[in-house]
Short mmCIF file of C-alpha atoms (C1' of nucleotides) in Angstrom, two decimals:
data_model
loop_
_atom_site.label_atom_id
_atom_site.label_comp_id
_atom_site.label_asym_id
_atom_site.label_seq_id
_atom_site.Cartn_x
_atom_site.Cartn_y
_atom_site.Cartn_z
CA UNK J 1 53.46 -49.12 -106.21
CA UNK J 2 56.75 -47.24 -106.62
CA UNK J 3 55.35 -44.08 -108.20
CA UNK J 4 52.38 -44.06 -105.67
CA UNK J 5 54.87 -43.96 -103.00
CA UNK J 6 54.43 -40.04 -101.90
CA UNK J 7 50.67 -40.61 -101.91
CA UNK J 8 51.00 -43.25 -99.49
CA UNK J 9 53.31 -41.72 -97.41
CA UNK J 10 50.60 -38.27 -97.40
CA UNK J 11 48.04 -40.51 -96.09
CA UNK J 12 47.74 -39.73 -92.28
CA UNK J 13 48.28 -43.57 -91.24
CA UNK J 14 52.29 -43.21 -92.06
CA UNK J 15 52.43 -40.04 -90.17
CA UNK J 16 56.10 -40.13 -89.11
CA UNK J 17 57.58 -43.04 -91.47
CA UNK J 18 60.18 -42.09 -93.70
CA UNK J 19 59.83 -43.72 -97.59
CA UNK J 20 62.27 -46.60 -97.08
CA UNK J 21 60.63 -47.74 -93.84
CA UNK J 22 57.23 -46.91 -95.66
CA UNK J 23 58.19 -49.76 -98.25
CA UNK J 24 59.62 -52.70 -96.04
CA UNK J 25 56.22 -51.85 -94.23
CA UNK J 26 53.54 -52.31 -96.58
CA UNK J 27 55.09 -55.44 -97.76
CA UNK J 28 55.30 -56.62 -93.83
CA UNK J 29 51.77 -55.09 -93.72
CA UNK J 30 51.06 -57.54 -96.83
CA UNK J 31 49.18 -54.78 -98.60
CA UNK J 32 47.71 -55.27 -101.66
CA UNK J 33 47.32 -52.75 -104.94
CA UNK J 34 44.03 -53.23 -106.68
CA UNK J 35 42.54 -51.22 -109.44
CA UNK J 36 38.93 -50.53 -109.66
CA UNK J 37 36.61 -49.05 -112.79
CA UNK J 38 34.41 -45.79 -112.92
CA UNK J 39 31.52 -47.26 -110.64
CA UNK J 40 32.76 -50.74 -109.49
CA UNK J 41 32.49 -51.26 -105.48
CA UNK J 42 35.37 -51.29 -103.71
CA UNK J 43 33.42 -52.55 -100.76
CA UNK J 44 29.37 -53.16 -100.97
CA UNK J 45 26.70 -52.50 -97.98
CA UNK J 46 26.44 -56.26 -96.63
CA UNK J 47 29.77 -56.92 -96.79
CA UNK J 48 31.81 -57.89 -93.91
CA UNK J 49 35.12 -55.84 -94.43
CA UNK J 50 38.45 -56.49 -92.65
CA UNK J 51 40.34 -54.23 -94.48
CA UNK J 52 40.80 -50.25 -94.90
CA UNK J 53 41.67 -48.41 -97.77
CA UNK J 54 44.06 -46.01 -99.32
CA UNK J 55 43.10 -43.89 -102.40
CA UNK J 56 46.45 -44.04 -104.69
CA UNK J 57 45.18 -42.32 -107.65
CA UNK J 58 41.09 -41.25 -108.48
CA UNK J 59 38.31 -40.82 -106.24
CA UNK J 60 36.06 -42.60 -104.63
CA UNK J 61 32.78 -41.98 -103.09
CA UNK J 62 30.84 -43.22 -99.39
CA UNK J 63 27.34 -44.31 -100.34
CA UNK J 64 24.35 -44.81 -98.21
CA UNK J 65 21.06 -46.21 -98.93
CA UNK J 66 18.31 -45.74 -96.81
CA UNK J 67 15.46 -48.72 -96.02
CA UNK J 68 13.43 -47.87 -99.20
CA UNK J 69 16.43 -46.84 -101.70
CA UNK J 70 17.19 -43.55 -101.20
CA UNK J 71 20.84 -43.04 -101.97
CA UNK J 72 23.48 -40.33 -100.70
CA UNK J 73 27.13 -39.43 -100.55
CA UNK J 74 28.65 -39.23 -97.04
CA UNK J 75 31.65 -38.42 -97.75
CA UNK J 76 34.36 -38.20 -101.23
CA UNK J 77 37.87 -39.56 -100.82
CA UNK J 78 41.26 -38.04 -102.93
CA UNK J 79 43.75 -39.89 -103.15
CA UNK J 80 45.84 -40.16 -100.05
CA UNK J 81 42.99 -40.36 -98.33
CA UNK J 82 42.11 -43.54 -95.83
CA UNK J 83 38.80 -45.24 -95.74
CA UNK J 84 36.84 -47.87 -94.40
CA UNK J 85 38.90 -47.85 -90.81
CA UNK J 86 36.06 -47.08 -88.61
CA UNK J 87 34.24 -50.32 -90.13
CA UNK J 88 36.59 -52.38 -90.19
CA UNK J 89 37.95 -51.66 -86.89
CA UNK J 90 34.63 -51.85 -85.16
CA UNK J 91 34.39 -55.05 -86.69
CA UNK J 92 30.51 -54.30 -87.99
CA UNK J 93 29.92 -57.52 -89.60
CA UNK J 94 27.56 -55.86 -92.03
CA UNK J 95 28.95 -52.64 -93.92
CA UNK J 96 25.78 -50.24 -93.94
CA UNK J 97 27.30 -48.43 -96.65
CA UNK J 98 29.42 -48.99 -100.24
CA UNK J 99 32.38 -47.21 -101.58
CA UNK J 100 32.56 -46.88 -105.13
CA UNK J 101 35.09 -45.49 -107.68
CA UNK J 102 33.63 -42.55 -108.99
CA UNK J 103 36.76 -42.84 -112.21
CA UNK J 104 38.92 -45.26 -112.97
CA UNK J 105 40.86 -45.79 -109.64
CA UNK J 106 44.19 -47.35 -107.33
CA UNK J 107 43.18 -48.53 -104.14
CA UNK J 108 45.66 -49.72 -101.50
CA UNK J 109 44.24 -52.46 -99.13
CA UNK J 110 45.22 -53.37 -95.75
CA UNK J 111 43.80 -55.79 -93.51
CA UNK J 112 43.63 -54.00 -90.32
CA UNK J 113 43.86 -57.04 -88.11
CA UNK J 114 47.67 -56.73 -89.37
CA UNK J 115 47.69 -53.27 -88.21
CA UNK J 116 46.63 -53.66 -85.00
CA UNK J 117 48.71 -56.68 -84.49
CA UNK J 118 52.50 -56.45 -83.58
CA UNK J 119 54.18 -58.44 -86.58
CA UNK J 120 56.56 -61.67 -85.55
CA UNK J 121 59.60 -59.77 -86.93
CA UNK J 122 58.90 -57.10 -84.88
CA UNK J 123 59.79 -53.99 -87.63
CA UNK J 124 60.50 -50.93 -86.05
CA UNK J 125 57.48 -48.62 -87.30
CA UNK J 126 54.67 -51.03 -86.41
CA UNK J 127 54.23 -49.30 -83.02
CA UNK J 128 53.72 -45.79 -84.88
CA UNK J 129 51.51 -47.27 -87.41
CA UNK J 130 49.67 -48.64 -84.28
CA UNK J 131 49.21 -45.11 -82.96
CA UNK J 132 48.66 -43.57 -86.38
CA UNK J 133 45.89 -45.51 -86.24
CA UNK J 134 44.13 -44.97 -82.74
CA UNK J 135 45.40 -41.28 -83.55
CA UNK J 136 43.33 -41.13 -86.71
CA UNK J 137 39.98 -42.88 -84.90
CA UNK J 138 40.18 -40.55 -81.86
CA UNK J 139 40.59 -36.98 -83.41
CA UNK J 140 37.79 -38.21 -85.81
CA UNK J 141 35.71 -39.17 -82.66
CA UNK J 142 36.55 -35.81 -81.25
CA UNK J 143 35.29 -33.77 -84.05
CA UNK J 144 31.92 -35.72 -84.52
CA UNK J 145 31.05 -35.30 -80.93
CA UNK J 146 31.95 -31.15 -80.91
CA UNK J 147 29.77 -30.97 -84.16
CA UNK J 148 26.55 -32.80 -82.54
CA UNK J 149 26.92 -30.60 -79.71
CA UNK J 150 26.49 -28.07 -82.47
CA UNK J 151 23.78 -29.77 -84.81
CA UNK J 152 21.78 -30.96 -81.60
CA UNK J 153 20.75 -27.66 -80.53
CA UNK J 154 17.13 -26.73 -81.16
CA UNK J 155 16.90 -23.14 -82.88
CA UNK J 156 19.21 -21.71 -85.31
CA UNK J 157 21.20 -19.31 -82.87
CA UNK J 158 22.21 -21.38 -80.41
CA UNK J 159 23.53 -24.13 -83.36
CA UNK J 160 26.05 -20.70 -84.37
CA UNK J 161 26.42 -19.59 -80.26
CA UNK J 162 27.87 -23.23 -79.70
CA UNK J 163 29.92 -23.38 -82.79
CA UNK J 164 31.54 -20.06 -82.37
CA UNK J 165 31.89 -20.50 -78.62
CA UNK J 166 34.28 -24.11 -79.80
CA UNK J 167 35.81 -21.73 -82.25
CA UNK J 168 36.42 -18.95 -79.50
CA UNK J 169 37.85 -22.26 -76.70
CA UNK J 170 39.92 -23.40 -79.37
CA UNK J 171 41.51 -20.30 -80.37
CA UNK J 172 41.83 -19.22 -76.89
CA UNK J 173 40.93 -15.76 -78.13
CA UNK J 174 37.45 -13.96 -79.04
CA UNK J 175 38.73 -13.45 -82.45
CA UNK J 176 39.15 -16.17 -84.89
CA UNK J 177 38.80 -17.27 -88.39
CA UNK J 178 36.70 -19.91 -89.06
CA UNK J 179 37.75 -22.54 -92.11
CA UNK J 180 34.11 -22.57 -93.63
CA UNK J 181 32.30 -19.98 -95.78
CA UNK J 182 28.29 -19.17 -94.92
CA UNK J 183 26.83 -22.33 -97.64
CA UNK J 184 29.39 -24.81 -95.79
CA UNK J 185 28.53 -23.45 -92.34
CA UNK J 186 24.93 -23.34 -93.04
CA UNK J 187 26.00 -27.54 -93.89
CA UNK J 188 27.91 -28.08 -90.84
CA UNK J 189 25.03 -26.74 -88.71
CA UNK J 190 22.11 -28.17 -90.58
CA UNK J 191 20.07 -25.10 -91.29
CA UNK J 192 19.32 -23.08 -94.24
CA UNK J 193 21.78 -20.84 -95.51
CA UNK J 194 19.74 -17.76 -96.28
CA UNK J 195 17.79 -18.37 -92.29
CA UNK J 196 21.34 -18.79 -90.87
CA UNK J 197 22.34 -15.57 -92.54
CA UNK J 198 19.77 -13.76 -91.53
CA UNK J 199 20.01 -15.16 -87.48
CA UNK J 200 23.84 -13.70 -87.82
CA UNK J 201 22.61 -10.50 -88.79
CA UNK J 202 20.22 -10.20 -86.03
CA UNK J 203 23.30 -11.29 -83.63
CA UNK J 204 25.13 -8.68 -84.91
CA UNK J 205 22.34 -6.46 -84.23
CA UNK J 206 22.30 -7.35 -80.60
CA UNK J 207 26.06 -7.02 -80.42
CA UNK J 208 26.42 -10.27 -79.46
CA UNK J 209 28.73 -11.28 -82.23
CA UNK J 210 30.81 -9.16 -84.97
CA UNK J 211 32.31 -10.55 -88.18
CA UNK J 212 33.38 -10.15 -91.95
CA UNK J 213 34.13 -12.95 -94.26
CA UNK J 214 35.35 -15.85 -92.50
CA UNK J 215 36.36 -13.43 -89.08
CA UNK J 216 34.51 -13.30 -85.82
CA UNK J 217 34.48 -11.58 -82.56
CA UNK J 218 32.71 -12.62 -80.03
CA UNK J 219 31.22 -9.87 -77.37
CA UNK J 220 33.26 -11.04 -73.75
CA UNK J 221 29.89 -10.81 -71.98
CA UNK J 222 27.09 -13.42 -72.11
CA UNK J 223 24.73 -13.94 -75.03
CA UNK J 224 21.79 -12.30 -73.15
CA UNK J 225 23.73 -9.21 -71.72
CA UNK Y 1 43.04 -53.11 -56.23
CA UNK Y 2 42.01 -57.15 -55.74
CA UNK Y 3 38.44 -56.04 -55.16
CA UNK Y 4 37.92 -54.14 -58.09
CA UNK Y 5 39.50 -56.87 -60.31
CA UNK Y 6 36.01 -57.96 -61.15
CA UNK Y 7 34.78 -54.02 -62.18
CA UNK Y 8 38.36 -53.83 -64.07
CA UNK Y 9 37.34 -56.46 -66.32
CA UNK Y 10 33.77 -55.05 -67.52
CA UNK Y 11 35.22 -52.37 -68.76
CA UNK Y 12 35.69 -53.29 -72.58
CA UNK Y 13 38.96 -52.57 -72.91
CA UNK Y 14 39.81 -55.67 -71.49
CA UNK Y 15 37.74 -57.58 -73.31
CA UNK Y 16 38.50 -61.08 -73.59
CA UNK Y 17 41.59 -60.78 -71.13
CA UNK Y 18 40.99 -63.02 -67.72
CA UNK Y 19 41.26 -62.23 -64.25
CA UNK Y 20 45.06 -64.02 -63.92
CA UNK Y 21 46.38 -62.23 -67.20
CA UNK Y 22 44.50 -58.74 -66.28
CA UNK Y 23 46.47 -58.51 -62.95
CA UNK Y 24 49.98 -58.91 -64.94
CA UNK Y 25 49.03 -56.57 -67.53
CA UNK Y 26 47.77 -53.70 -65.19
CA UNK Y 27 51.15 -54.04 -63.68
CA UNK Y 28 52.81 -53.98 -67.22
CA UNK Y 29 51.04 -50.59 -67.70
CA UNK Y 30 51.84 -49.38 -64.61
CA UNK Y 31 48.24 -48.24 -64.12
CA UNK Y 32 47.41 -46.37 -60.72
CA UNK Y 33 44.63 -46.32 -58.49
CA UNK Y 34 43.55 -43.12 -57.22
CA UNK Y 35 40.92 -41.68 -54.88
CA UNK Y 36 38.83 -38.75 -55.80
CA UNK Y 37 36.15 -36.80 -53.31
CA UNK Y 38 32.77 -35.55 -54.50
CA UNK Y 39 33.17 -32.74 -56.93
CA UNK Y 40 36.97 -33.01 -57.22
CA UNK Y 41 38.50 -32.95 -60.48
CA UNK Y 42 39.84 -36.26 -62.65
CA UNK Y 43 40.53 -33.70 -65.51
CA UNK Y 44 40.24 -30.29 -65.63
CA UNK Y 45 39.65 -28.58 -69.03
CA UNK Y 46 42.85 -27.07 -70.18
CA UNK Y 47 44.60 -29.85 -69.03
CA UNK Y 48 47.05 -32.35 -71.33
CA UNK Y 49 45.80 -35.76 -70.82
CA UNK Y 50 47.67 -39.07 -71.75
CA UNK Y 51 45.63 -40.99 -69.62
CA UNK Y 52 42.29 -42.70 -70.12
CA UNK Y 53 40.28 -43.59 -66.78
CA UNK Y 54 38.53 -46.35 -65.77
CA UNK Y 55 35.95 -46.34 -62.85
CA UNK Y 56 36.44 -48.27 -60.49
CA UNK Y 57 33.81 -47.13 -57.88
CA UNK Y 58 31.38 -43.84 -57.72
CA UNK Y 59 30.58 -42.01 -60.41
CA UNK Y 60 32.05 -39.70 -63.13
CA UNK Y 61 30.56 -36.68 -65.38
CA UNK Y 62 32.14 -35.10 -68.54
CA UNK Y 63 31.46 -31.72 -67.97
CA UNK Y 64 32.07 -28.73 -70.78
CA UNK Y 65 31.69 -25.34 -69.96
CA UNK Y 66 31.41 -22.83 -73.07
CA UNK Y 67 32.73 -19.58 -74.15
CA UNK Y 68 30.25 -18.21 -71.85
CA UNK Y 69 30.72 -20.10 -69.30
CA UNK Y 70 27.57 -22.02 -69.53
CA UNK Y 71 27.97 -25.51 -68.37
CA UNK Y 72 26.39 -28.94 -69.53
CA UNK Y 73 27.05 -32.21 -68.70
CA UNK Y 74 27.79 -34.48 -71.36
CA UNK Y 75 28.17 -37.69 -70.39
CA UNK Y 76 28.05 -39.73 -66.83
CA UNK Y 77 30.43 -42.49 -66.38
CA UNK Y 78 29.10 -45.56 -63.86
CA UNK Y 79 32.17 -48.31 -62.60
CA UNK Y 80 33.33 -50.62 -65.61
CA UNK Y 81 33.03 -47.25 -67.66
CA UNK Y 82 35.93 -45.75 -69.39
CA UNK Y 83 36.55 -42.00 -70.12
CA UNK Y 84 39.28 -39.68 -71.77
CA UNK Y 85 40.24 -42.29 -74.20
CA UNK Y 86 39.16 -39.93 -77.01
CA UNK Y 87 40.82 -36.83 -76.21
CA UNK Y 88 44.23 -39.12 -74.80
CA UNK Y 89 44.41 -41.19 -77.78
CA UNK Y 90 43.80 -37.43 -80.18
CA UNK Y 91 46.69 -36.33 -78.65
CA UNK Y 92 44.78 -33.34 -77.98
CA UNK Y 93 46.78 -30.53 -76.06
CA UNK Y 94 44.34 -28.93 -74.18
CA UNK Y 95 41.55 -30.80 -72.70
CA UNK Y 96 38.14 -29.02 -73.99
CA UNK Y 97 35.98 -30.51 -71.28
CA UNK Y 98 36.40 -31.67 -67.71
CA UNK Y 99 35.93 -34.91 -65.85
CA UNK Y 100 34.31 -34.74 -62.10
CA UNK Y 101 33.66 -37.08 -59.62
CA UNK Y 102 29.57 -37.10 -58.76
CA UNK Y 103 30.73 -38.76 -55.56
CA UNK Y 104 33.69 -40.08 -53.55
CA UNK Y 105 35.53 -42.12 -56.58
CA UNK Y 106 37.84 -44.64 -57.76
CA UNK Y 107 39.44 -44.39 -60.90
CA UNK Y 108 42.18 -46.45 -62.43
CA UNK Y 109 44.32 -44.25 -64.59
CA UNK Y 110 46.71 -45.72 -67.63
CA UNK Y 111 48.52 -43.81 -69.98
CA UNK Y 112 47.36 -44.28 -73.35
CA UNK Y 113 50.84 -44.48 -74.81
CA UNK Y 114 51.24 -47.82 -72.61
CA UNK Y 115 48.42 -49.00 -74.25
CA UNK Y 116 49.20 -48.31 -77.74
CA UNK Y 117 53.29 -49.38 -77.41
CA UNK Y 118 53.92 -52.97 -77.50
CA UNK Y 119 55.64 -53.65 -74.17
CA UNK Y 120 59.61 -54.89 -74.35
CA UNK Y 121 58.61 -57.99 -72.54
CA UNK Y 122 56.13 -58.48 -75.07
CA UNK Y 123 53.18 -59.64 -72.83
CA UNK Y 124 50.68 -61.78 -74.46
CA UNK Y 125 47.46 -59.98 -74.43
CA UNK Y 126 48.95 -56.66 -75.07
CA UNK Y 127 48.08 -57.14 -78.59
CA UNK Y 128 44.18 -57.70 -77.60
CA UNK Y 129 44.33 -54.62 -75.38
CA UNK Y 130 45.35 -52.64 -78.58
CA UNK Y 131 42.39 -54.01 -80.82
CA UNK Y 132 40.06 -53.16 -77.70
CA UNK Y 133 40.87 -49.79 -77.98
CA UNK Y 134 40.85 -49.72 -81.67
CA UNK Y 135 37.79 -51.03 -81.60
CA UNK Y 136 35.83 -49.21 -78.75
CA UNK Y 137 37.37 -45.33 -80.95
CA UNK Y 138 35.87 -47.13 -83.96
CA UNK Y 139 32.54 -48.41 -82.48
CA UNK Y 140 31.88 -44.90 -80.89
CA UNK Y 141 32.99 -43.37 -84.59
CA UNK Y 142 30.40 -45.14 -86.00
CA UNK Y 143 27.49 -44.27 -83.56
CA UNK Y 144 28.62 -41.09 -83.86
CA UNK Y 145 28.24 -41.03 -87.81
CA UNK Y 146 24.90 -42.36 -87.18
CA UNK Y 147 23.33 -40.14 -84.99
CA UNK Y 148 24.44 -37.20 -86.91
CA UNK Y 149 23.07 -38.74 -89.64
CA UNK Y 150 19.61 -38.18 -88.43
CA UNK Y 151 20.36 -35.25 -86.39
CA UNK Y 152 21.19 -33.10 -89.88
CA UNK Y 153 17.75 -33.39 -91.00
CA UNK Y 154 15.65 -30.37 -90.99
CA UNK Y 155 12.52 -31.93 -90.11
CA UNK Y 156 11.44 -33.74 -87.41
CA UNK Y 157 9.69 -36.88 -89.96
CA UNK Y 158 13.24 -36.70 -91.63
CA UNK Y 159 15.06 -37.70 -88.71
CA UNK Y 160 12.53 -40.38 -87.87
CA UNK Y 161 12.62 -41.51 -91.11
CA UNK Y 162 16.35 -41.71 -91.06
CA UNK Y 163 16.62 -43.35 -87.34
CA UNK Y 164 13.72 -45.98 -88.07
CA UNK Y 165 15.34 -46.66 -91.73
CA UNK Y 166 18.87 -47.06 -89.88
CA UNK Y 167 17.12 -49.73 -87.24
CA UNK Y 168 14.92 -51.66 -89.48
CA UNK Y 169 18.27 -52.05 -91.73
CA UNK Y 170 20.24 -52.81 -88.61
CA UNK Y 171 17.86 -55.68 -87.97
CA UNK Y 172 17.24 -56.84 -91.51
CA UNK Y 173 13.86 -56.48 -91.08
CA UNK Y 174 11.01 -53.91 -91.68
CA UNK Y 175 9.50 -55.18 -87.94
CA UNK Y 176 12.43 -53.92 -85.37
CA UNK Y 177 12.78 -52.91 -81.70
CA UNK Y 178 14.10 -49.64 -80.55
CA UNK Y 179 16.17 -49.45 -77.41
CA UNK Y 180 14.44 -45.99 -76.77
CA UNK Y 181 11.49 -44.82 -75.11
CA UNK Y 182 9.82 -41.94 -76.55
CA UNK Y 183 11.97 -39.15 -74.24
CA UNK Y 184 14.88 -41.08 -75.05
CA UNK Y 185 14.27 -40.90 -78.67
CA UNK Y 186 13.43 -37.31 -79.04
CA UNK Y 187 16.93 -36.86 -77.21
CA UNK Y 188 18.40 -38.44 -79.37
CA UNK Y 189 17.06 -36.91 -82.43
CA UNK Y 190 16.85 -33.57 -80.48
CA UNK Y 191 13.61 -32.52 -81.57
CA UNK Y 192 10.69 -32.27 -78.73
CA UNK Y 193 8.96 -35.06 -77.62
CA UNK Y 194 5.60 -34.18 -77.72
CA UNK Y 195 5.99 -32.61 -81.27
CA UNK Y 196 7.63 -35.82 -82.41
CA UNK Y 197 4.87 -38.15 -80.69
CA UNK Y 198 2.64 -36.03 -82.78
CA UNK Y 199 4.39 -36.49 -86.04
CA UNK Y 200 4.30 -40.24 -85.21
CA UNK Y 201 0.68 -40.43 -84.68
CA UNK Y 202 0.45 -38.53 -88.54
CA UNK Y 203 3.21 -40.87 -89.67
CA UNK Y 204 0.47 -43.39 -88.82
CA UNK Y 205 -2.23 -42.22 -90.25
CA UNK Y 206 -0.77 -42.38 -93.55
CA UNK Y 207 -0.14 -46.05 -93.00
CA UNK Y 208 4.07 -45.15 -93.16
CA UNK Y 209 4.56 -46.84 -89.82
CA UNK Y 210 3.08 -48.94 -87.08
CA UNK Y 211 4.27 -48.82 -83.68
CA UNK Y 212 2.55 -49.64 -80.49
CA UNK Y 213 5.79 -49.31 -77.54
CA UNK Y 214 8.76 -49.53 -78.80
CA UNK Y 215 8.12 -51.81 -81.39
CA UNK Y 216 8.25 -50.64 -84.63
CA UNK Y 217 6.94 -51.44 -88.45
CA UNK Y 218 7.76 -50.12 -91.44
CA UNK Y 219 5.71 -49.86 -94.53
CA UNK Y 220 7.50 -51.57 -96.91
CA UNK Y 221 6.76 -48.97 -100.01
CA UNK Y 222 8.60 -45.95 -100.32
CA UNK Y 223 6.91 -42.94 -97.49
CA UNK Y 224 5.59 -40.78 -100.65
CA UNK Y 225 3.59 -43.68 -101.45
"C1'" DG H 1 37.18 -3.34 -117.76
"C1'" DA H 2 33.29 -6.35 -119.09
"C1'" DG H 3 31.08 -10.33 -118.05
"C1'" DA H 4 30.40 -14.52 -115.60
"C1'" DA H 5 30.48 -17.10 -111.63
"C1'" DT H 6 30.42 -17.26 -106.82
"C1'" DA H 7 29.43 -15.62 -102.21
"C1'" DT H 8 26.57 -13.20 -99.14
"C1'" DG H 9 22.65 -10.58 -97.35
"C1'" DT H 10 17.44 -9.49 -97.41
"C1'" DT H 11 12.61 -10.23 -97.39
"C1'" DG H 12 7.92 -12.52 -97.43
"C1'" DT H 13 5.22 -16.53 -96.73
"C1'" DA H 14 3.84 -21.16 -95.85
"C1'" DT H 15 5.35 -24.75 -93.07
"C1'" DT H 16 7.13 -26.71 -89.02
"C1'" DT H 17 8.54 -26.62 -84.51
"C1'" DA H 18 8.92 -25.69 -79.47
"C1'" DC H 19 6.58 -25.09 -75.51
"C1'" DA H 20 3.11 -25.45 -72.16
"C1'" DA H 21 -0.73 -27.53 -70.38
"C1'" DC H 22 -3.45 -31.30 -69.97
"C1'" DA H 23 -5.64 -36.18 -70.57
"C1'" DC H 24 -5.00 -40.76 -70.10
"C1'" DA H 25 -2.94 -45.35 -69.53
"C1'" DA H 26 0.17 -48.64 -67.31
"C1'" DG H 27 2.76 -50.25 -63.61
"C1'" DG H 28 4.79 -50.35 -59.01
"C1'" DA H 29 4.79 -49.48 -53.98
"C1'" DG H 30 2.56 -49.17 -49.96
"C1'" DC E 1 -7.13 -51.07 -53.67
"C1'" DT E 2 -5.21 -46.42 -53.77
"C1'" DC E 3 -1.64 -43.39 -54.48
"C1'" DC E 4 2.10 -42.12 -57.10
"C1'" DT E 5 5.22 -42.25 -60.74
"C1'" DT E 6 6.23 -42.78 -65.43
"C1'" DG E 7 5.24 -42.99 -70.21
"C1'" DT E 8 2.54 -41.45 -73.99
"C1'" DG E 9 -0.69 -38.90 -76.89
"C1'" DT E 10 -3.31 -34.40 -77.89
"C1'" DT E 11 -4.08 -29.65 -78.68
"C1'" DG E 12 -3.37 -24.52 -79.19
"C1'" DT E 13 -0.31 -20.82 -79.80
"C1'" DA E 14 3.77 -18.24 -80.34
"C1'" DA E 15 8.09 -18.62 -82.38
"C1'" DA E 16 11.40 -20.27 -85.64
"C1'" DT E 17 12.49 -22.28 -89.88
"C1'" DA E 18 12.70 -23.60 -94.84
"C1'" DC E 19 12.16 -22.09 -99.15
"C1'" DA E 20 12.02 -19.13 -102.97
"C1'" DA E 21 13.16 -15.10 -105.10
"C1'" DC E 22 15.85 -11.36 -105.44
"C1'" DA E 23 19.59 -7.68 -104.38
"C1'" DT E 24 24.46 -6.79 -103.68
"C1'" DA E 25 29.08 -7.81 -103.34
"C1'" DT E 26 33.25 -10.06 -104.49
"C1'" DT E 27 36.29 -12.72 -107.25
"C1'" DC E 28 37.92 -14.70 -111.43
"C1'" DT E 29 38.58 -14.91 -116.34
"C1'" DC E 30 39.38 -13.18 -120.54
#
DNA sequence: GAGAATATGTTGTATTTACAACACAAGGAG
DNA sequence: CTCCTTGTGTTGTAAATACAACATATTCTC
């Protein structure tokens, strides 16, 4: 555990605990180091799961699988990276997805009943831990609603009119950078890449927006002006 | 506040706490009752929140405006319905929507950090009220996940596919009920409902799915077959 | 600087969708 | 029962998209 100590203390759920505290918590946490094979489950769809997880060292993947077997990745955790907390804190009795090792792989595991509870002794951190926690679930909440605004839009401009215009609010400025190149945005959005590239040159066109690489400007007046 | 004990505890966050304890732990969190008129604002956008609303009478909408100024409603909150925890508990620093009263309004407002911070005097079902909240972020997290799940497909029988696969897993059980009606569902899945009642009637005729209301079979091969 | 890999823009076509307009059924209110 | 509302399915057409294939850039490596 010793020499996984700065990976821990990366992970956003010890935001703001120093490496000492960080070690008289997990052990008041009761956390437990397991190691998992190229492949093996770390937790399996059908599972109930109580605990969330900490990648220490490898990778591991979020796995769906659809009514008639069709697989995908949701998502690829590096280590110091937390999963599992939005099951196990809704307290889904049924996981509806797996997360596998995808190499050889340290997971830290913490029940999450013990994070959410205030230990007997009381330590000192448990309170930040607590809000670490509620921190983590509501920014993640927050950025899943702002991108199905996005993705629930019907044509192809107004997906980029209503991402740019979150952009634009959260720069506070017409002008911003955006943190995705035109294949991830084309992702993000749910559209074709090559369709999405062409609708931004037709925007241009109009003068509704202006950009190069990863800058935009957005024209002050409304999209139809 | 006496007559609105009962509408306090519906709301989920004090799930599981009863009518003696909730009246000692509203004063623990020093939560305040407040009086709104018709159109007035709970939270404006731009705002700092640290408080998460409960309503206690009338009604509440999340409204967002966009770079534009364009507005849309996002949400309407009824009495026993809690708002702002997301953007409290994100810590976000400015607000990126607004909350309104639809109508003269009660609201019960506590500050999330109350919520999150074991008291001093240690009250008994503070410890509930923080895996409430934990769960009600996760819950939403996971709905979330799931609805942009189907949203991100490109085609309107890829969403369906994805929604009906999601139910008929949720119910263990290729014969399921949806808790939509047809409007509802095409919301959801923000495609148009007459296009999508079309693409069900063609989903039928190649024997993928039955479906007569809102009950719903699935074949149990895979759809290509 | 050459060459490879990556990122981005462009175009044509078949497919799919949105939209509007309408038909029809079911259920409730009077 | 009749009227009215609500929910659902159908069709035609214009519009938008996905997809494929290709043309330029840009960046990275050697």
């Amino acid at each position: 555990m010793q020499e996984y100590l700065a990976i821990v203390a990366a992970c956003p759920l010890f935001d703001g605990i120093g490496h000492d505290e960080l070690r008289a918590l997990l052990s008041c946490l009761t956390a437990t180091q397991r190691q998992y094979e190229k492949g093996s489950y770390i937790f399996a769809a059908g599972d109930a799961v109580t605990t969330v997880g900490v990648v220490l060292a490898g990778g591991v993947n979020i796995l769906k699988e659809d009514f008639w077997g069709n697989r995908s990745i949701l998502a690829h955790i590096e280590p110091g990276g937390l999963f599992g907390e939005a099951f196990s804190c809704a307290q889904v009795d049924k996981l509806p997805v797996s997360a596998a090792a995808t190499e050889k792989a340290f997971i830290l595991l913490i029940d999450y009943r013990k994070i959410v509870s205030t230990c007997p002794s009381a330590c000192t951190y448990h309170t930040g831990l607590i809000r670490n926690m509620v921190r983590i679930l509501a920014q993640k909440n927050v950025a899943l609603t702002e991108k199905i605004d996005c993705v629930s839009r019907r044509t192809t401009r107004e997906k980029l009119l209503s991402y740019l215009s979150a952009e634009a609010l959260r720069a506070r400025s017409n002008a911003f950078a955006i943190p995705f190149n035109r294949q991830e945005l084309a992702d993000y959005l749910a559209v074709d890449r090559s369709a999405m590239s062409a609708e931004l040159g037709r925007m241009r066109d109009e003068g509704i927006v202006r950009f190069e690489k990863n800058r935009f400007e957005l024209a002050e007046g409304p999209p139809g002006a």
